[in-house]
Amino acid sequence: MEFLSIRQTSEKWGISPRRIQILCNQNRISGATKIGYSWVIPACAEKPKDARVKTGKYVRLTAKERD
């Protein structure tokens, strides 16, 4: 099995290395393994869907609206 570094994966997927670190910490990349201080990602791993809220829908809810 071939592995890629975070930098190689970020170039392949077109997202920042920091974002890939966050995805690895959240266990959203299947097969990603931490070796020492570095993450290794299988070359066949697929880019996870972006689950962040982009609409701003939840940004400024009051306490009454949240309940």
Short mmCIF file of N, CA, C and O in Angstrom, two decimals:
data_model
loop_
_atom_site.label_atom_id
_atom_site.label_comp_id
_atom_site.label_asym_id
_atom_site.label_seq_id
_atom_site.Cartn_x
_atom_site.Cartn_y
_atom_site.Cartn_z
N MET A 1 0.84 -1.17 0.00
CA MET A 1 0.00 0.00 0.00
C MET A 1 0.89 1.24 0.00
O MET A 1 1.84 1.34 0.76
N GLU A 2 0.54 2.18 -0.83
CA GLU A 2 1.30 3.42 -0.95
C GLU A 2 0.66 4.51 -0.08
O GLU A 2 -0.56 4.64 -0.03
N PHE A 3 1.51 5.28 0.59
CA PHE A 3 1.04 6.35 1.46
C PHE A 3 1.54 7.70 0.96
O PHE A 3 2.59 7.79 0.34
N LEU A 4 0.77 8.74 1.27
CA LEU A 4 1.13 10.11 0.93
C LEU A 4 1.25 10.94 2.20
O LEU A 4 0.61 10.65 3.21
N SER A 5 2.06 11.98 2.12
CA SER A 5 2.17 12.91 3.24
C SER A 5 1.00 13.90 3.18
O SER A 5 0.24 13.93 2.21
N ILE A 6 0.89 14.72 4.20
CA ILE A 6 -0.17 15.72 4.21
C ILE A 6 0.04 16.71 3.08
O ILE A 6 -0.92 17.10 2.41
N ARG A 7 1.26 17.11 2.85
CA ARG A 7 1.55 18.06 1.77
C ARG A 7 1.19 17.48 0.39
O ARG A 7 0.57 18.16 -0.44
N GLN A 8 1.53 16.24 0.15
CA GLN A 8 1.19 15.61 -1.12
C GLN A 8 -0.32 15.48 -1.29
O GLN A 8 -0.85 15.72 -2.38
N THR A 9 -0.99 15.13 -0.22
CA THR A 9 -2.45 15.00 -0.27
C THR A 9 -3.11 16.35 -0.50
O THR A 9 -4.09 16.45 -1.24
N SER A 10 -2.57 17.40 0.12
CA SER A 10 -3.17 18.73 -0.07
C SER A 10 -3.03 19.19 -1.51
O SER A 10 -3.94 19.81 -2.06
N GLU A 11 -1.93 18.88 -2.15
CA GLU A 11 -1.76 19.22 -3.57
C GLU A 11 -2.71 18.40 -4.44
O GLU A 11 -3.28 18.91 -5.40
N LYS A 12 -2.89 17.14 -4.09
CA LYS A 12 -3.78 16.25 -4.85
C LYS A 12 -5.24 16.69 -4.76
O LYS A 12 -5.96 16.70 -5.74
N TRP A 13 -5.68 17.07 -3.53
CA TRP A 13 -7.08 17.43 -3.30
C TRP A 13 -7.37 18.90 -3.46
O TRP A 13 -8.53 19.31 -3.51
N GLY A 14 -6.35 19.75 -3.48
CA GLY A 14 -6.57 21.18 -3.65
C GLY A 14 -7.07 21.89 -2.41
O GLY A 14 -7.80 22.87 -2.51
N ILE A 15 -6.71 21.38 -1.23
CA ILE A 15 -7.05 22.05 0.02
C ILE A 15 -5.78 22.22 0.85
O ILE A 15 -4.75 21.64 0.55
N SER A 16 -5.86 23.02 1.91
CA SER A 16 -4.66 23.35 2.68
C SER A 16 -4.19 22.16 3.53
O SER A 16 -5.00 21.32 3.94
N PRO A 17 -2.89 22.12 3.82
CA PRO A 17 -2.38 21.07 4.71
C PRO A 17 -3.01 21.13 6.10
O PRO A 17 -3.27 20.09 6.71
N ARG A 18 -3.30 22.31 6.60
CA ARG A 18 -3.93 22.43 7.91
C ARG A 18 -5.31 21.80 7.91
O ARG A 18 -5.71 21.15 8.88
N ARG A 19 -6.08 21.98 6.83
CA ARG A 19 -7.41 21.38 6.74
C ARG A 19 -7.31 19.85 6.75
O ARG A 19 -8.13 19.17 7.36
N ILE A 20 -6.28 19.32 6.11
CA ILE A 20 -6.10 17.86 6.10
C ILE A 20 -5.74 17.37 7.49
O ILE A 20 -6.21 16.32 7.92
N GLN A 21 -4.93 18.12 8.23
CA GLN A 21 -4.62 17.75 9.62
C GLN A 21 -5.90 17.69 10.46
O GLN A 21 -6.09 16.77 11.26
N ILE A 22 -6.76 18.65 10.27
CA ILE A 22 -8.03 18.68 11.01
C ILE A 22 -8.88 17.47 10.64
O ILE A 22 -9.45 16.82 11.52
N LEU A 23 -8.96 17.14 9.37
CA LEU A 23 -9.73 15.98 8.93
C LEU A 23 -9.16 14.69 9.52
O LEU A 23 -9.91 13.79 9.90
N CYS A 24 -7.84 14.59 9.59
CA CYS A 24 -7.21 13.41 10.18
C CYS A 24 -7.54 13.32 11.67
O CYS A 24 -7.85 12.24 12.18
N ASN A 25 -7.46 14.43 12.38
CA ASN A 25 -7.77 14.44 13.81
C ASN A 25 -9.22 14.07 14.08
O ASN A 25 -9.54 13.51 15.12
N GLN A 26 -10.10 14.39 13.16
CA GLN A 26 -11.52 14.08 13.31
C GLN A 26 -11.87 12.69 12.78
O GLN A 26 -13.03 12.31 12.75
N ASN A 27 -10.85 11.94 12.34
CA ASN A 27 -11.03 10.58 11.78
C ASN A 27 -11.98 10.57 10.58
O ASN A 27 -12.77 9.65 10.41
N ARG A 28 -11.88 11.59 9.74
CA ARG A 28 -12.75 11.67 8.57
C ARG A 28 -12.08 11.14 7.31
O ARG A 28 -12.73 11.02 6.27
N ILE A 29 -10.78 10.83 7.39
CA ILE A 29 -10.06 10.25 6.26
C ILE A 29 -9.78 8.80 6.61
O ILE A 29 -9.04 8.51 7.55
N SER A 30 -10.39 7.89 5.87
CA SER A 30 -10.25 6.48 6.19
C SER A 30 -8.82 6.01 5.90
O SER A 30 -8.23 6.33 4.87
N GLY A 31 -8.27 5.28 6.84
CA GLY A 31 -6.93 4.72 6.68
C GLY A 31 -5.80 5.64 7.09
O GLY A 31 -4.64 5.23 7.05
N ALA A 32 -6.10 6.88 7.47
CA ALA A 32 -5.05 7.81 7.89
C ALA A 32 -4.47 7.34 9.22
O ALA A 32 -5.20 6.97 10.13
N THR A 33 -3.13 7.34 9.30
CA THR A 33 -2.44 6.86 10.48
C THR A 33 -1.41 7.87 10.93
O THR A 33 -0.73 8.48 10.10
N LYS A 34 -1.29 8.04 12.22
CA LYS A 34 -0.31 8.96 12.76
C LYS A 34 0.95 8.18 13.13
O LYS A 34 0.89 7.22 13.89
N ILE A 35 2.08 8.60 12.57
CA ILE A 35 3.37 7.99 12.88
C ILE A 35 4.23 9.08 13.49
O ILE A 35 4.66 10.01 12.79
N GLY A 36 4.43 8.99 14.79
CA GLY A 36 5.16 10.05 15.49
C GLY A 36 4.34 11.32 15.48
O GLY A 36 3.23 11.36 15.99
N TYR A 37 4.88 12.37 14.87
CA TYR A 37 4.17 13.65 14.77
C TYR A 37 3.52 13.85 13.41
O TYR A 37 2.87 14.86 13.18
N SER A 38 3.69 12.89 12.50
CA SER A 38 3.22 13.05 11.13
C SER A 38 2.07 12.11 10.82
O SER A 38 1.99 11.00 11.35
N TRP A 39 1.21 12.56 9.93
CA TRP A 39 0.13 11.72 9.43
C TRP A 39 0.54 11.14 8.08
O TRP A 39 1.17 11.82 7.27
N VAL A 40 0.17 9.89 7.84
CA VAL A 40 0.32 9.28 6.52
C VAL A 40 -1.07 8.88 6.05
O VAL A 40 -1.88 8.38 6.82
N ILE A 41 -1.32 9.14 4.78
CA ILE A 41 -2.66 8.94 4.22
C ILE A 41 -2.54 8.00 3.03
O ILE A 41 -1.69 8.21 2.16
N PRO A 42 -3.37 6.96 2.96
CA PRO A 42 -3.31 6.05 1.82
C PRO A 42 -3.55 6.81 0.51
O PRO A 42 -4.38 7.72 0.45
N ALA A 43 -2.81 6.44 -0.52
CA ALA A 43 -2.93 7.10 -1.81
C ALA A 43 -4.32 6.92 -2.41
O ALA A 43 -4.80 7.75 -3.17
N CYS A 44 -5.00 5.83 -2.02
CA CYS A 44 -6.33 5.54 -2.58
C CYS A 44 -7.46 6.19 -1.76
O CYS A 44 -8.63 6.04 -2.11
N ALA A 45 -7.13 6.92 -0.70
CA ALA A 45 -8.16 7.55 0.14
C ALA A 45 -8.91 8.62 -0.65
O ALA A 45 -8.32 9.33 -1.46
N GLU A 46 -10.20 8.70 -0.39
CA GLU A 46 -11.03 9.69 -1.07
C GLU A 46 -11.18 10.93 -0.21
O GLU A 46 -11.22 10.85 1.02
N LYS A 47 -11.31 12.07 -0.86
CA LYS A 47 -11.50 13.34 -0.16
C LYS A 47 -12.89 13.33 0.48
O LYS A 47 -13.89 13.10 -0.19
N PRO A 48 -12.96 13.57 1.81
CA PRO A 48 -14.28 13.58 2.46
C PRO A 48 -15.08 14.81 2.05
O PRO A 48 -14.53 15.85 1.70
N LYS A 49 -16.39 14.65 2.10
CA LYS A 49 -17.28 15.75 1.78
C LYS A 49 -17.14 16.85 2.83
O LYS A 49 -16.99 16.58 4.02
N ASP A 50 -17.19 18.09 2.41
CA ASP A 50 -17.06 19.23 3.31
C ASP A 50 -18.36 19.39 4.09
O ASP A 50 -19.39 19.74 3.53
N ALA A 51 -18.30 19.14 5.40
CA ALA A 51 -19.50 19.18 6.23
C ALA A 51 -19.62 20.48 7.02
O ALA A 51 -20.49 20.60 7.88
N ARG A 52 -18.76 21.45 6.73
CA ARG A 52 -18.84 22.71 7.46
C ARG A 52 -20.04 23.52 6.99
O ARG A 52 -20.43 23.46 5.84
N VAL A 53 -20.63 24.28 7.89
CA VAL A 53 -21.77 25.13 7.57
C VAL A 53 -21.25 26.37 6.85
O VAL A 53 -20.42 27.10 7.39
N LYS A 54 -21.73 26.61 5.65
CA LYS A 54 -21.26 27.74 4.86
C LYS A 54 -22.30 28.84 4.71
O LYS A 54 -22.00 29.92 4.28
N THR A 55 -23.53 28.55 5.09
CA THR A 55 -24.60 29.51 4.88
C THR A 55 -24.65 30.59 5.95
O THR A 55 -25.27 31.62 5.75
N GLY A 56 -24.01 30.34 7.08
CA GLY A 56 -24.08 31.29 8.18
C GLY A 56 -25.38 31.17 8.96
O GLY A 56 -25.70 32.00 9.79
N LYS A 57 -26.13 30.13 8.68
CA LYS A 57 -27.44 29.94 9.29
C LYS A 57 -27.35 29.87 10.82
O LYS A 57 -28.22 30.36 11.51
N TYR A 58 -26.28 29.30 11.36
CA TYR A 58 -26.17 29.10 12.79
C TYR A 58 -25.26 30.12 13.47
O TYR A 58 -25.00 30.01 14.65
N VAL A 59 -24.82 31.11 12.77
CA VAL A 59 -23.83 32.04 13.31
C VAL A 59 -24.41 32.94 14.37
O VAL A 59 -23.84 33.09 15.45
N ARG A 60 -25.53 33.55 14.14
CA ARG A 60 -26.05 34.56 15.07
C ARG A 60 -27.43 34.20 15.62
O ARG A 60 -28.33 35.01 15.62
N LEU A 61 -27.55 33.01 16.13
CA LEU A 61 -28.81 32.62 16.75
C LEU A 61 -28.82 33.12 18.19
O LEU A 61 -27.83 33.01 18.91
N THR A 62 -29.95 33.63 18.61
CA THR A 62 -30.09 34.03 20.00
C THR A 62 -30.38 32.78 20.84
O THR A 62 -30.67 31.72 20.29
N ALA A 63 -30.30 32.91 22.15
CA ALA A 63 -30.56 31.78 23.04
C ALA A 63 -31.97 31.25 22.84
O ALA A 63 -32.20 30.04 22.87
N LYS A 64 -32.91 32.14 22.58
CA LYS A 64 -34.30 31.71 22.37
C LYS A 64 -34.45 30.93 21.07
O LYS A 64 -35.16 29.94 21.02
N GLU A 65 -33.75 31.34 20.03
CA GLU A 65 -33.82 30.65 18.74
C GLU A 65 -33.15 29.27 18.80
O GLU A 65 -33.55 28.36 18.09
N ARG A 66 -32.10 29.13 19.62
CA ARG A 66 -31.40 27.85 19.73
C ARG A 66 -32.23 26.80 20.44
O ARG A 66 -32.09 25.61 20.20
N ASP A 67 -33.10 27.20 21.35
CA ASP A 67 -33.90 26.25 22.13
C ASP A 67 -35.17 25.87 21.45
O ASP A 67 -35.55 25.81 20.48
#
